[in-house]
Every structure is written in C-alpha cells, then in structure tokens.
Coordinates of C-alpha atoms in Angstrom, one line a residue:
X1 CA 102.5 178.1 159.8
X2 CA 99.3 176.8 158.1
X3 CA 96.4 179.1 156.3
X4 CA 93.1 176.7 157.3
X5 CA 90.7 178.5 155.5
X6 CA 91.2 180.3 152.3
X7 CA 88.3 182.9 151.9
X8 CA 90.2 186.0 149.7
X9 CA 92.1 186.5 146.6
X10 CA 95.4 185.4 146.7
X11 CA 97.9 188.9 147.1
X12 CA 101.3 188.2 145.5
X13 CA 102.6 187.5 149.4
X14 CA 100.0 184.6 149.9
X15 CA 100.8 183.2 146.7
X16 CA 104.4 183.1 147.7
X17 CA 103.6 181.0 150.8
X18 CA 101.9 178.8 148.6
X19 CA 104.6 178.3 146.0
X20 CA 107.0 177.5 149.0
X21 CA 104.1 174.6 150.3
X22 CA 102.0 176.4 152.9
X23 CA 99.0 174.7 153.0
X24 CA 95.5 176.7 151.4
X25 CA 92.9 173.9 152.2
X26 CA 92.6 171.2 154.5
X27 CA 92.2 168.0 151.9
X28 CA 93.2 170.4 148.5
X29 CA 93.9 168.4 146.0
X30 CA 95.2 168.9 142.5
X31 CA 92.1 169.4 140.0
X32 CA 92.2 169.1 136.4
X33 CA 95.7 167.4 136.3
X34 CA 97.5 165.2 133.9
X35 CA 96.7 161.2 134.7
X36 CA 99.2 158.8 134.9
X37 CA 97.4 156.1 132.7
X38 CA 97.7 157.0 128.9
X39 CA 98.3 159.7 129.7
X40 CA 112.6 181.3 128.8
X41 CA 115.8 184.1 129.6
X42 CA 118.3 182.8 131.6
X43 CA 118.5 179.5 131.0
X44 CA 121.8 177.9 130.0
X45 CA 120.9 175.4 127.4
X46 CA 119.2 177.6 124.2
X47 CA 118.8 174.1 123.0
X48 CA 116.7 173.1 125.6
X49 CA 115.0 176.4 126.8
X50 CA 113.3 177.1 123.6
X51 CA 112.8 173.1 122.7
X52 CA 108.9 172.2 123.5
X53 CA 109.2 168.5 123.2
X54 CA 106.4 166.3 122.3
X55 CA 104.2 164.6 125.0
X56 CA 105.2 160.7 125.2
X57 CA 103.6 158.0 126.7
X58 CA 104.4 157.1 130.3
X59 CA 107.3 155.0 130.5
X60 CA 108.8 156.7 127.3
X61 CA 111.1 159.2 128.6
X62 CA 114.1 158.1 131.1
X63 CA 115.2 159.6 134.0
X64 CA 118.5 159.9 133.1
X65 CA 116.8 162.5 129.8
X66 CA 115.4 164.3 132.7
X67 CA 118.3 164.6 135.4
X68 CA 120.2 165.8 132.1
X69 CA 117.5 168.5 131.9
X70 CA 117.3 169.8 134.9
X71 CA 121.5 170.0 135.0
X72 CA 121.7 171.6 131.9
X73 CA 119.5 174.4 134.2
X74 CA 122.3 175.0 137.0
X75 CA 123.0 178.4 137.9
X76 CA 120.1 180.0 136.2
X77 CA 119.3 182.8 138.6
X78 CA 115.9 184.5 139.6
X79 CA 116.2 188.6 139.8
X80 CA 116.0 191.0 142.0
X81 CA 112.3 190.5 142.6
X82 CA 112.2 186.5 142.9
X83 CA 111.4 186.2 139.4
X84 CA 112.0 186.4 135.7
X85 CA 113.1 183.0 135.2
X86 CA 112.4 180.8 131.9
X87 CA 110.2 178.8 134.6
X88 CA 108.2 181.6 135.6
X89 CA 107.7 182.6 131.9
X90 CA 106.8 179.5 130.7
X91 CA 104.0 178.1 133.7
X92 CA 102.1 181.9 133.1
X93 CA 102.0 180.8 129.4
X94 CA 100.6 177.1 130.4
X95 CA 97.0 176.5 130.7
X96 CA 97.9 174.8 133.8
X97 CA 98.2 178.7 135.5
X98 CA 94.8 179.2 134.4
X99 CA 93.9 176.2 136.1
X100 CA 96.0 177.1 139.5
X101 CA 94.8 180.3 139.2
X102 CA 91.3 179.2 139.3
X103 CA 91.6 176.7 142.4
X104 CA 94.2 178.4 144.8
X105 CA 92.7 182.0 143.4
X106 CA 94.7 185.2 142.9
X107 CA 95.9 186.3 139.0
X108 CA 98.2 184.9 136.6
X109 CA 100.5 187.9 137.3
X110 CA 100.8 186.7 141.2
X111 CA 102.9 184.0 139.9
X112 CA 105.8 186.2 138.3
X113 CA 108.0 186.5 141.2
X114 CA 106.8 183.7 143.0
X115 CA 109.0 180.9 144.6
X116 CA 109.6 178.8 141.7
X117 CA 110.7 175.5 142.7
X118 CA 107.5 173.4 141.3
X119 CA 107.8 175.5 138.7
X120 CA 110.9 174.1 137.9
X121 CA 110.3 170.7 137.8
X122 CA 107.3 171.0 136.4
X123 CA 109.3 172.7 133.3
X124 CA 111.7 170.0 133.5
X125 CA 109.0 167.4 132.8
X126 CA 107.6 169.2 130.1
X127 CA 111.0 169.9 128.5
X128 CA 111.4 166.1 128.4
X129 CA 108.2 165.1 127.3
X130 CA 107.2 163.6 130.3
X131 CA 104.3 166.3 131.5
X132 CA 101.6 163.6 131.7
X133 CA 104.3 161.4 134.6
X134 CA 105.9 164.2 136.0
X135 CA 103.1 166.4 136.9
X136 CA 103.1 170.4 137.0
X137 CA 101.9 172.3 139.3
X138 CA 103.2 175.5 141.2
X139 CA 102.0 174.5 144.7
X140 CA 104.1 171.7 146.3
X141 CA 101.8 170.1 148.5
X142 CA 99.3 170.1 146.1
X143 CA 102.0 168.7 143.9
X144 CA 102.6 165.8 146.2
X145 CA 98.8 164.9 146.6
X146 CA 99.1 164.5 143.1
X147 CA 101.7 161.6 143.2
X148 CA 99.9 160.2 146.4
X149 CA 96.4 160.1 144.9
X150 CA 98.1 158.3 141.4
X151 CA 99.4 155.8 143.8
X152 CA 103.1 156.7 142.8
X153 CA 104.3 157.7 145.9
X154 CA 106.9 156.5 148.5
X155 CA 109.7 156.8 151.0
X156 CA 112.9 155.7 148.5
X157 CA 115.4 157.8 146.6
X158 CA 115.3 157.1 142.8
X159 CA 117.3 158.6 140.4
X160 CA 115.0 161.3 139.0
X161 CA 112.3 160.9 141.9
X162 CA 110.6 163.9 142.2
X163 CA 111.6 164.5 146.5
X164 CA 109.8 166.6 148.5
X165 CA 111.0 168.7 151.4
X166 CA 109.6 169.9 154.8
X167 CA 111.9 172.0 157.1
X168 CA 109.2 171.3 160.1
X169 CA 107.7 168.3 160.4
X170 CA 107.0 164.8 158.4
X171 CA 103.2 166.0 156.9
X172 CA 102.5 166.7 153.6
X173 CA 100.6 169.1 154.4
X174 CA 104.1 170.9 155.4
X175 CA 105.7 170.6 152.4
X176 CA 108.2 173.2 152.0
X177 CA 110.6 172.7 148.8
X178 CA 110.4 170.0 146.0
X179 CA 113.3 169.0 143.7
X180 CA 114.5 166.3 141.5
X181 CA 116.3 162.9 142.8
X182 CA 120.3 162.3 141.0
X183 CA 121.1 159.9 143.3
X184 CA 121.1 158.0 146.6
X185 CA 124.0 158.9 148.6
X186 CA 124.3 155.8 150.9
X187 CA 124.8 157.4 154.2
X188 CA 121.9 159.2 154.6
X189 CA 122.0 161.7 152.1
X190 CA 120.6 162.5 148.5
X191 CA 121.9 164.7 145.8
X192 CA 119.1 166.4 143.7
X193 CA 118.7 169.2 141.1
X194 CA 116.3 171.9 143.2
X195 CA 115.5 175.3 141.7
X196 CA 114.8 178.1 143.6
X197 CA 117.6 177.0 146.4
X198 CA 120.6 178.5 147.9
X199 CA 121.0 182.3 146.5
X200 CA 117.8 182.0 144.4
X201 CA 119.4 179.7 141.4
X202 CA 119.4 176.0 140.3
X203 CA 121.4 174.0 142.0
X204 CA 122.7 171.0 142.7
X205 CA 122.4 170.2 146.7
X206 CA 123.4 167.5 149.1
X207 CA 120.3 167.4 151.8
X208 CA 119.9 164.9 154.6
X209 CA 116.8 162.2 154.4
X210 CA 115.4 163.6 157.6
X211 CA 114.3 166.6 155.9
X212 CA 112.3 164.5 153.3
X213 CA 108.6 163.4 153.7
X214 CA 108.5 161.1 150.7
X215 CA 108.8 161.0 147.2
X216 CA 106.7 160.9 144.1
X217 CA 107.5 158.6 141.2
X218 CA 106.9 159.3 137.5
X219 CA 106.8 156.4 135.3
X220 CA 109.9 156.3 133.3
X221 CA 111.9 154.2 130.8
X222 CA 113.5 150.8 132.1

C-alpha cells in the first residue's frame, strides 16, 4: 500500500510504515544528507557499541570493517514494543532525527519503537567511520534515493552493498526492508546482515535475488 499525499503529523503507526519503506511522497528525496564527494543496550560487542569512530574519507573504510560490524550485532533483539535497541537509541540522539523528523514529520519519540532496519545500517556506517558513504536515514526508500541520486547505485551483489528489499514489486518506491551485502551466493541467492528480521533481532539471512530491487554502493577501501 502507498500513502500519496502526506498532509498530518506522523502517529507512531505511520511512522512505522515508513521505517518498513511505505512511500510518504511521490519524488521524496533525502534532504540535508551526507555527500559522497569529500565527504546502545543490547548490543553484543561493548567494544563496538559504545565506540563512536571518527568520520573518514570515502574510500577509507573497507567493507570487510563493516560486515565485521554489523556481525558483531547478531542476535541483538528489539523488546516487547519494537524497540529499545542501541540503534533506536543512538539515531534519536543523531541530528539526522531532527532532520527526518523535520521532512517525513511526526516527533523524535515516534522513532522509539519503530522498525529499525535503516537504523541499523545506518549505525553500522557510523560505527565504522563510514557515515559520509554509507548514508543514514530511517526511511528506506528515501534511503535508496539517496544512493540513486549519488549515482552509486546498481543491480550486483557486493560484499557490504547496502541491498534493498521489496516483498511486492521491483519500484523503489516499494521498498520494504534494507540490509547489508556478505556475499554473493552464486545460485541466486545473497547472504546479508539485516536488522530488524526474523523474530525482531539481527540476523544473518539467506534471501533470493528476486526479492531485491537494487543496491546502493558506498565507496570503500580497495
């Protein structure tokens, strides 16, 4: 289903829909986000959870440092209300919420038990480093429009690829679910790293091509 006009304040269930990549606004596109060019509980690494890396340079940060990220983050669960992951915590406490907040509308609050899957890889990015390739952004098609208007988008699985799911159709404006590339299965299959998946956790999950509508490429090491 697909909202074409968005003329109220987000409620907590609208801003669910929008997490999962129900689309707001014909043409929305992400404002105010990083540029390519020059550019908390529950989590099973302490190391990593409470690490706020520096921001490097596009091209700085490999994708194997980010795969390594996001696994160190499998089986952290949501609770009993969709939320309370480190994810959630930490995109309220980014100043891209406020920005969110202010295009897609609603209150930074709406976003504590939301579906968290952008969340996640946005957190992943930052975690690394690598916020200014990697992108954050709570809203997954939004997310992908991102890639697509950077020119960094495409229809092969990369090893850390940012994929992006639809469970209806081939649009972007369906998006549905976003993850993280590990690898290329070969017989029409990838394995990514995907928060907010199975039972509500991280995990690591086998999903066929034909659910994917493409896939957005941050610029990482050689």
């Amino acid at each position: 289903m697909t909202i074409n006009a968005f003329t109220r304040a987000l409620t907590p269930a609208t801003l669910t829909r929008l997490a999962l990549g129900v689309s707001v606004a014909a043409g929305a596109v992400l404002t105010a986000a990083p540029v390519f060019a020059d550019q908390a509980s529950g989590a099973r690494s302490d190391t990593v959870a409470s690490h706020s890396a520096e921001e490097k340079s596009a091209g700085q940060v490999s994708a194997q440092s980010v795969l390594k990220i996001a696994e160190s983050q499998v089986g952290v669960t949501e609770n009993a209300a969709g939320g309370g992951t480190p994810f959630h915590s930490w995109y309220m406490s980014s100043p891209r919420a406020k920005e969110t907040v202010a295009r897609d509308g609603g209150s930074l609050q709406s976003y504590a038990n939301a579906p968290w899957c952008a969340m996640f890889v946005s957190w992943v990015g930052e975690k690394a480093g690598a916020r200014s390739t990697v992108g954050w952004d709570a809203y997954t098609v939004t997310y992908a429009k991102w890639f697509e208007a950077n020119k960094h988008w495409g229809s092969q699985a990369k090893p850390g690829a940012v994929v992006f799911y639809s469970w209806d159709d081939k649009s972007v404006e369906s998006i549905d679910h976003v993850g993280l590339v590990k690898q290329d299965n070969g017989d029409g299959t990838i394995t990514a790293i995907e928060g907010n998946t199975g039972n509500g956790k991280v995990e690591e999950r086998v999903r066929p091509k034909s659910q994917v509508v493409g896939y957005g490429y941050p610029q990482y090491k050689a």
